[in-house]
Coordinates of C-alpha atoms in Angstrom, one line a residue:
M975 CA -3.0 -12.3 -15.6
E976 CA -3.7 -15.6 -17.1
L977 CA -3.6 -18.4 -14.1
Q978 CA -0.4 -20.2 -15.7
E979 CA 1.3 -17.1 -15.3
W980 CA 0.0 -16.1 -11.9
K981 CA 0.9 -20.0 -10.8
L982 CA 4.3 -19.7 -11.9
K983 CA 4.7 -16.0 -10.2
N984 CA 3.5 -17.7 -6.6
N985 CA 5.1 -20.5 -6.8
K986 CA 8.2 -20.0 -4.6
R987 CA 7.8 -20.7 -1.0
R988 CA 8.2 -18.1 1.6
N989 CA 11.1 -18.4 4.3
Y990 CA 9.4 -17.3 7.3
A991 CA 8.1 -19.7 10.2
H992 CA 4.4 -20.3 11.2
F993 CA 2.2 -22.7 12.4
D994 CA 2.5 -25.0 9.4
S995 CA 5.4 -26.3 7.1
K996 CA 7.1 -24.1 4.3
V997 CA 5.6 -25.2 1.1
S998 CA 5.9 -24.3 -2.6
L999 CA 2.5 -23.6 -4.3
N1000 CA 2.8 -26.8 -6.8
R1001 CA 2.9 -28.6 -3.2
V1002 CA -0.7 -27.4 -2.1
W1003 CA -2.2 -26.5 -5.6
E1004 CA -4.5 -29.7 -5.7
Y1005 CA -5.7 -29.0 -2.2
I1006 CA -6.0 -25.2 -2.6
S1007 CA -8.0 -25.1 -6.2
N1008 CA -10.6 -27.5 -4.3
P1009 CA -13.6 -25.6 -3.3
R1010 CA -14.9 -28.5 -0.9
K1011 CA -11.3 -28.5 0.4
I1012 CA -11.6 -24.6 1.1
A1013 CA -15.1 -25.0 2.5
T1014 CA -14.2 -27.1 5.4
H1015 CA -10.2 -25.6 6.1
G1016 CA -9.0 -24.7 9.4
F1017 CA -7.3 -21.3 8.9
Y1018 CA -4.5 -20.7 11.4
P1019 CA -4.2 -17.6 13.5
F1020 CA -2.0 -14.5 12.0
I1021 CA 1.1 -13.6 13.4
H1022 CA 1.0 -10.4 15.0
Y1023 CA 3.6 -7.6 15.5
T1024 CA 3.6 -4.1 16.0
L1025 CA 6.2 -2.3 13.5
S1026 CA 7.8 0.6 14.8
F1027 CA 9.5 3.0 12.3
L1028 CA 11.0 6.8 12.4
K1029 CA 9.3 9.2 9.4
Y1030 CA 11.6 11.9 8.7
N1031 CA 10.4 15.5 7.6
K1032 CA 12.3 18.6 7.0
I1033 CA 10.1 20.5 8.9
T1034 CA 8.8 18.7 11.7
G1035 CA 12.1 16.2 12.0
I1036 CA 12.4 12.9 12.9
K1037 CA 8.9 11.4 14.1
S1038 CA 8.2 7.7 15.8
K1039 CA 5.5 5.6 14.0
T1040 CA 3.8 2.1 14.5
R1041 CA 1.9 -0.1 11.9
E1042 CA 0.3 -3.4 12.9
I1043 CA 1.5 -6.2 11.0
C1044 CA -0.5 -9.4 10.6
Y1045 CA 1.1 -12.6 8.3
S1046 CA -0.6 -15.7 7.3
A1047 CA 0.3 -19.4 7.8
H1048 CA 1.6 -20.8 4.5
I1049 CA -1.5 -22.5 3.2
D1050 CA -3.5 -19.9 4.1
R1051 CA -1.3 -17.5 2.4
Y1052 CA -1.8 -19.4 -1.0
I1053 CA -5.3 -19.7 -0.3
Y1054 CA -6.2 -15.9 0.2
Q1055 CA -4.1 -15.2 -2.7
Y1056 CA -5.9 -17.8 -5.1
Y1057 CA -9.4 -16.6 -4.0
G1058 CA -7.6 -12.9 -4.5
Y1059 CA -6.8 -13.6 -7.7
K1060 CA -10.0 -14.8 -8.7
L1061 CA -11.7 -12.5 -7.3
N1062 CA -9.8 -9.7 -9.2
Q1063 CA -11.0 -11.4 -12.4
F1064 CA -14.6 -10.9 -11.5
Y1065 CA -13.5 -7.3 -10.3
N1066 CA -11.7 -6.3 -13.3
A1067 CA -14.8 -7.6 -15.9
R1068 CA -17.0 -5.8 -13.3
V1069 CA -15.3 -2.0 -13.5
K1070 CA -14.8 -2.4 -17.4
L1071 CA -18.6 -3.4 -17.4
D1072 CA -19.1 0.0 -15.0
G1073 CA -17.0 2.2 -17.1
I1074 CA -14.6 2.9 -14.0
E1075 CA -11.4 0.7 -15.2
G1076 CA -9.3 3.9 -14.7
S1077 CA -10.8 4.8 -11.4
A1078 CA -9.6 2.4 -9.0
I1079 CA -5.6 2.2 -9.5
A1080 CA -4.0 0.5 -7.1
Y1081 CA -3.9 -3.3 -6.7
R1082 CA -4.6 -4.0 -10.3
D1083 CA -3.1 -6.7 -12.2
N1084 CA -4.2 -5.5 -15.8
L1085 CA -3.6 -1.8 -16.0
H1086 CA 0.4 -2.7 -16.3
K1087 CA 0.9 0.9 -14.8
N1088 CA 2.3 2.2 -11.4
N1089 CA 1.8 5.1 -9.3
I1090 CA 4.3 7.5 -11.7
H1091 CA 1.9 6.9 -14.6
F1092 CA -0.9 7.5 -12.5
A1093 CA 0.5 11.0 -10.8
K1094 CA 1.4 12.2 -14.7
T1095 CA -2.3 11.1 -15.6
A1096 CA -3.6 13.7 -13.0
I1097 CA -1.1 16.3 -13.3
D1098 CA -1.3 16.4 -16.9
F1099 CA -5.3 16.8 -16.6
V1100 CA -4.8 19.8 -14.4
K1101 CA -2.2 21.4 -17.0
N1102 CA -4.8 21.0 -19.6
K1103 CA -7.5 22.6 -17.9
E1104 CA -7.5 26.5 -17.6
D1105 CA -9.7 26.6 -14.7
C1106 CA -10.5 23.9 -12.2
Y1107 CA -10.8 22.6 -8.6
V1108 CA -8.9 19.4 -7.2
V1109 CA -9.6 17.7 -4.2
I1110 CA -6.8 15.1 -2.7
G1111 CA -8.9 12.9 0.0
D1112 CA -7.3 10.1 2.6
F1113 CA -9.5 7.8 4.2
T1114 CA -9.0 7.4 8.2
K1115 CA -7.7 3.8 8.9
F1116 CA -9.3 2.4 6.0
F1117 CA -8.6 -1.3 6.0
D1118 CA -9.2 -1.5 10.1
S1119 CA -12.6 0.0 9.3
L1120 CA -14.4 -2.0 6.3
D1121 CA -17.7 -3.2 7.6
H1122 CA -18.0 -6.6 7.4
N1123 CA -21.7 -6.7 6.2
Y1124 CA -21.3 -4.2 3.7
L1125 CA -18.1 -6.1 2.5
K1126 CA -20.2 -9.5 2.1
E1127 CA -23.1 -7.4 0.1
R1128 CA -20.7 -6.1 -2.4
L1129 CA -19.0 -9.7 -2.8
C1130 CA -22.4 -11.0 -3.4
S1131 CA -23.1 -8.4 -5.8
L1132 CA -20.0 -9.0 -7.6
L1133 CA -20.4 -12.4 -7.8
S1134 CA -24.0 -12.2 -8.6
T1135 CA -25.6 -14.2 -5.9
N1136 CA -27.5 -14.0 -3.1
K1137 CA -25.7 -15.9 -1.3
L1138 CA -22.0 -16.7 -0.9
P1139 CA -20.6 -19.9 -2.2
E1140 CA -19.1 -21.8 1.0
D1141 CA -15.9 -22.1 -0.2
Y1142 CA -15.7 -18.2 -0.8
F1143 CA -17.9 -17.8 2.5
A1144 CA -15.1 -19.9 4.5
V1145 CA -12.6 -17.1 3.1
F1146 CA -14.6 -14.5 3.7
K1147 CA -15.3 -15.7 7.5
N1148 CA -11.5 -16.2 8.2
I1149 CA -10.4 -12.6 6.6
T1150 CA -13.1 -10.9 8.8
K1151 CA -13.2 -12.9 11.9
Y1152 CA -9.4 -13.5 12.3
S1153 CA -7.3 -14.2 15.0
T1154 CA -3.8 -13.5 16.0
W1155 CA -0.9 -14.9 17.9
N1156 CA 1.8 -12.2 19.0
L1157 CA 5.2 -13.0 17.7
E1158 CA 6.7 -11.8 20.9
D1159 CA 5.0 -14.6 22.6
L1160 CA 6.1 -17.2 20.0
L1161 CA 9.9 -15.8 20.3
K1162 CA 9.8 -16.3 24.1
L1163 CA 8.1 -19.5 23.7
N1164 CA 11.2 -20.9 21.5
G1165 CA 13.8 -18.9 23.7
F1166 CA 14.6 -16.0 21.1
D1167 CA 15.0 -12.5 22.0
N1168 CA 13.0 -10.0 20.3
N1169 CA 15.2 -8.4 18.1
V1170 CA 16.5 -8.9 14.5
K1171 CA 18.8 -11.6 15.6
G1172 CA 16.0 -13.1 17.3
I1173 CA 13.6 -13.2 14.5
Q1174 CA 15.9 -14.1 12.2
A1175 CA 16.7 -17.2 14.3
F1176 CA 13.1 -18.0 14.6
N1177 CA 12.4 -17.7 11.0
K1178 CA 14.8 -20.5 10.4
L1179 CA 12.7 -22.8 12.3
E1180 CA 10.6 -25.1 10.1
M1181 CA 7.6 -24.3 12.3
A1182 CA 6.4 -21.7 15.2
C1183 CA 5.4 -24.4 17.5
S1184 CA 4.8 -28.2 17.3
P1185 CA 1.2 -29.1 16.5
S1186 CA 1.2 -30.6 20.0
Q1187 CA 2.2 -27.1 21.6
F1188 CA -0.4 -25.1 18.9
K1189 CA -3.3 -27.1 20.6
E1190 CA -2.1 -26.8 24.1
L1191 CA -1.2 -23.0 23.9
K1192 CA -3.6 -21.5 21.4
K1193 CA -6.7 -20.7 24.5
T1194 CA -4.2 -18.8 25.9
Y1195 CA -2.5 -16.7 23.2
V1196 CA -5.1 -16.5 20.5
K1197 CA -6.9 -13.7 20.3
P1198 CA -9.9 -13.2 17.9
N1199 CA -11.3 -9.9 16.2
K1200 CA -14.5 -9.8 18.2
V1201 CA -15.9 -6.6 16.5
S1202 CA -17.9 -6.4 13.3
F1203 CA -15.4 -4.2 10.8
G1204 CA -11.7 -4.5 10.0
I1205 CA -9.3 -6.9 7.8
P1206 CA -5.8 -7.4 8.1
Q1207 CA -3.8 -4.9 6.2
G1208 CA -1.2 -6.8 3.9
S1209 CA -2.8 -10.1 3.8
A1210 CA -3.1 -11.5 0.1
I1211 CA -6.5 -11.0 -0.2
S1212 CA -7.1 -7.3 1.6
A1213 CA -6.2 -5.1 -1.6
V1214 CA -8.8 -6.8 -3.6
L1215 CA -11.3 -6.9 -1.0
S1216 CA -10.8 -3.1 -0.1
N1217 CA -11.4 -2.6 -4.0
I1218 CA -14.6 -4.6 -3.9
Y1219 CA -15.8 -2.5 -0.8
M1220 CA -15.6 0.5 -2.6
L1221 CA -17.1 -0.6 -6.3
E1222 CA -20.4 1.7 -5.6
F1223 CA -18.4 4.6 -4.2
D1224 CA -16.2 4.7 -7.3
K1225 CA -19.1 4.0 -9.7
K1226 CA -21.0 6.9 -8.1
I1227 CA -18.1 9.4 -7.7
N1228 CA -16.7 8.9 -11.2
D1229 CA -20.1 8.8 -13.0
Y1230 CA -20.9 12.0 -11.3
V1231 CA -17.2 13.8 -12.1
A1232 CA -17.3 12.3 -15.7
E1233 CA -20.4 14.0 -16.8
K1234 CA -18.7 17.2 -15.5
H1235 CA -15.7 16.6 -17.7
G1236 CA -13.7 15.8 -14.8
L1237 CA -11.3 13.3 -13.7
Y1238 CA -11.4 10.8 -10.6
M1239 CA -8.7 8.2 -9.3
R1240 CA -8.5 6.3 -6.3
Y1241 CA -5.6 4.7 -5.2
S1242 CA -6.4 2.5 -2.1
D1243 CA -7.3 4.8 0.5
D1244 CA -6.2 8.1 -1.6
F1245 CA -7.8 9.7 -3.8
I1246 CA -8.1 12.7 -6.3
I1247 CA -11.0 14.5 -7.8
I1248 CA -10.7 17.1 -10.6
L1249 CA -13.5 19.4 -11.9
P1250 CA -13.2 21.9 -14.3
T1251 CA -15.0 25.1 -13.0
N1252 CA -14.0 28.7 -11.9
C1253 CA -16.8 28.9 -9.5
L1254 CA -16.5 28.3 -5.8
D1255 CA -20.2 28.2 -5.3
T1256 CA -20.2 25.3 -8.1
F1257 CA -17.7 23.2 -6.3
K1258 CA -19.3 23.7 -3.0
D1259 CA -22.4 21.8 -4.3
D1260 CA -19.9 19.6 -6.2
F1261 CA -18.3 19.0 -2.6
R1262 CA -21.4 18.3 -0.8
F1263 CA -22.3 15.7 -3.2
I1264 CA -18.9 14.0 -2.8
S1265 CA -19.3 14.0 0.9
S1266 CA -22.9 12.6 0.6
V1267 CA -21.3 9.8 -1.4
I1268 CA -18.3 9.4 1.3
Q1269 CA -21.2 9.2 4.1
S1270 CA -23.2 6.6 2.3
V1271 CA -20.4 4.0 2.6
P1272 CA -20.2 2.3 6.0
R1273 CA -17.5 3.6 8.5
V1274 CA -15.5 5.4 5.5
Q1275 CA -14.4 8.7 6.9
L1276 CA -12.3 11.3 5.3
E1277 CA -9.1 12.3 7.2
P1278 CA -9.2 15.9 7.8
E1279 CA -5.8 16.8 8.2
K1280 CA -4.9 15.1 4.8
T1281 CA -7.8 16.5 2.9
Q1282 CA -6.9 19.2 0.7
I1283 CA -8.6 21.6 -1.9
F1284 CA -6.8 23.5 -4.3
E1285 CA -8.1 26.2 -6.9
C1286 CA -6.0 26.1 -10.2
F1287 CA -6.1 29.1 -12.6
R1288 CA -4.0 29.7 -15.2
G1289 CA -1.0 27.8 -13.8
N1290 CA -1.4 29.3 -10.2
I1291 CA -2.6 26.6 -7.6
R1292 CA -4.0 27.9 -4.3
S1293 CA -4.9 26.3 -1.6
R1294 CA -8.6 26.7 -0.8
N1295 CA -9.2 24.8 2.2
E1296 CA -10.7 27.0 4.7
D1297 CA -13.5 28.0 2.1
I1298 CA -14.6 24.4 1.6
L1299 CA -13.4 22.4 4.9
Q1300 CA -14.2 22.9 8.5
N1301 CA -11.7 23.5 11.1
V1302 CA -8.9 22.9 8.2
K1303 CA -6.6 25.6 7.4
N1304 CA -5.1 26.6 4.1
G1305 CA -2.0 24.3 3.0
K1306 CA 0.8 25.2 0.6
N1307 CA 0.1 26.2 -2.8
F1308 CA 1.3 23.1 -4.4
I1309 CA -0.5 19.5 -5.4
N1310 CA 1.2 16.7 -3.5
Y1311 CA 0.2 13.5 -5.2
L1312 CA 1.4 9.8 -5.5
G1313 CA 4.9 10.8 -4.3
F1314 CA 4.9 13.9 -6.6
T1315 CA 4.6 17.7 -6.3
F1316 CA 3.2 20.1 -9.1
D1317 CA 3.4 24.0 -8.4
G1318 CA 1.3 24.9 -11.4
R1319 CA 4.2 25.1 -13.8
R1320 CA 6.6 22.4 -12.7
V1321 CA 6.8 18.8 -11.9
T1322 CA 9.3 17.4 -8.8
L1323 CA 9.7 14.4 -6.4
R1324 CA 7.7 15.4 -3.3
D1325 CA 10.3 16.8 -0.5
K1326 CA 9.2 13.9 1.8
T1327 CA 10.2 10.9 -0.6
I1328 CA 13.5 12.8 -1.4
S1329 CA 14.2 13.4 2.6
K1330 CA 13.5 9.8 3.2
Y1331 CA 16.0 8.5 0.7
Y1332 CA 18.8 10.9 2.3
Y1333 CA 18.0 10.2 5.6
R1334 CA 18.3 6.4 5.2
M1335 CA 21.0 7.2 3.1
Y1336 CA 23.1 9.2 5.6
R1337 CA 21.9 7.0 8.6
K1338 CA 23.8 4.1 6.7
L1339 CA 26.7 6.0 6.0
K1340 CA 27.1 7.7 9.5
T1341 CA 26.8 4.1 11.0
I1342 CA 29.7 2.9 8.5
V1343 CA 31.8 6.0 9.8
K1344 CA 31.2 5.6 13.3
K1345 CA 32.5 2.1 12.8
N1346 CA 35.6 3.3 10.9
G1347 CA 34.7 1.1 8.4
V1348 CA 35.1 -2.1 10.4
T1349 CA 33.0 -4.6 11.6
K1350 CA 32.9 -6.3 15.4
N1351 CA 35.1 -9.2 13.8
G1352 CA 37.6 -6.8 12.7
N1353 CA 36.5 -7.4 9.0
R1354 CA 36.8 -4.2 6.6
I1355 CA 33.1 -3.2 5.6
S1356 CA 32.4 -3.4 1.9
C1357 CA 31.4 0.1 0.5
K1358 CA 30.0 -1.7 -2.5
N1359 CA 26.6 -2.4 -0.9
V1360 CA 25.7 1.2 -0.3
Y1361 CA 26.8 2.2 -3.4
L1362 CA 24.2 -0.4 -5.3
K1363 CA 21.7 0.5 -2.5
Y1364 CA 21.9 4.5 -2.8
S1365 CA 23.5 5.3 -6.1
I1366 CA 23.5 5.0 -9.7
K1367 CA 25.6 2.0 -9.5
G1368 CA 22.6 0.0 -8.0
A1369 CA 20.2 1.3 -10.4
D1370 CA 19.9 -1.5 -13.1
D1371 CA 16.5 -2.8 -12.7
R1372 CA 16.9 -5.3 -15.8
N1373 CA 16.6 -8.4 -13.3
G1374 CA 13.3 -6.8 -11.6
E1375 CA 15.8 -5.1 -9.1
G1376 CA 17.2 -1.6 -8.4
N1377 CA 16.9 1.1 -5.9
F1378 CA 15.7 4.8 -5.3
I1379 CA 17.8 6.2 -8.3
T1380 CA 16.3 3.6 -10.6
Y1381 CA 13.0 5.0 -9.5
V1382 CA 14.1 8.8 -10.3
K1383 CA 15.0 7.4 -13.6
K1384 CA 11.8 5.8 -14.5
A1385 CA 9.7 9.0 -13.5
E1386 CA 12.3 11.2 -15.5
R1387 CA 11.5 8.6 -18.8
I1388 CA 7.6 9.1 -18.0
F1389 CA 7.4 12.6 -16.9
T1390 CA 9.4 13.6 -20.3
G1391 CA 10.7 17.3 -20.2
E1392 CA 10.1 17.6 -16.2
K1393 CA 13.9 18.5 -15.7
A1394 CA 13.6 19.4 -12.0
I1395 CA 12.6 15.6 -11.2
S1396 CA 16.5 14.5 -11.9
C1397 CA 17.9 17.1 -9.4
V1398 CA 17.9 14.3 -6.8
R1399 CA 20.4 12.4 -9.2
K1400 CA 22.6 15.5 -9.1
N1401 CA 26.0 14.9 -6.7
H1402 CA 24.8 12.2 -5.1
M1403 CA 27.9 9.9 -5.6
Q1404 CA 29.8 12.8 -4.5
K1405 CA 27.8 13.0 -1.3
I1406 CA 28.4 9.5 -0.7
R1407 CA 32.1 9.5 -1.2
K1408 CA 32.4 12.7 1.3
Q1409 CA 31.1 10.4 4.1
L1410 CA 33.1 7.8 3.4
N1411 CA 36.0 9.8 3.1
Q1412 CA 35.7 10.5 6.8
I1413 CA 36.7 6.8 7.4
K1414 CA 40.6 7.2 8.8

């Protein structure tokens, strides 16, 4: 991506309240593009909150989960975005030089592909191999575990320097030794409740607190990250830093797998390795090598419950966890990868993906039916938004928008001939109408 295109894409200001004013990129460009300014820039704390959400599974039902969310001040976000952009240019050049351009596939601005393309690449590779073993792996708490010293070494290596330039060091220091201020405390400080309405009202403020309040209260409320590992997941620079962190790993694994005419791809903390072989003992040696490379990367560990081993033989897929992994039982005989399921013969959308769509759709419809189609103020609830969000009527993505059905249509186009993918689209309009017809 060229710089002007990047600037145009990121110019619009964000409408959330933070410790500085809401600004557009053009307003701060001269400042953030000056290395001397960045070298001495005072970064604000991230605002932090814990997001609680429900995940639905056909087997286990509804489960409550949490995710730690941190978001940066407006000018800090632009700095992280700009340095993330610059690092991505170095990164793209490096992976091309190392011959691993197709290995790390997440957060790339030059591949012009999405998870559907990558899933198809992996599944097609399995289809075209008569015999192979497949490893689906997941790293435990990936962003929370990145070792700061190792990350710094990888950054120096990428920039071909023994010491980070002062501006890069300032950015590195503040994304690793970051600090947070809890959103709940800021809501209370401004007299807002800790709920959706309170947060909406808070974000209409020009600033989270006045400069004098910030100066007076920061010692009480600001919490620093005192450990030597972890970066905030979701910051504007975290994605490219995670890829840089794994450069040596990606190179070693890809070279090993390529020599055996296999395939390796890593999408953030998820990876897939496909090795053509019909010999279990040979694959055990392969897996020992893979494990040794993982262990060589500081603080990176496999998540046992999410790691799966499969043997693929002439269109049949068989789970082989118990033959390779310790204390992990065999799973089901199909491969789940990047939202798609492959059973050796056909490709479908993953059950979990479809369940999430229907769970959210029915939850919305039940709320409308429960209220008998009327708001608290006595106004009729428009069903148009339901259709736009959950049906084919909102699947037009010409303006960069769309819904889940848009995604399904893209998958149908990319996975040409895989008719099972379209099953989710069948009768979905009738299901919506059936629920809405319950309104009296």
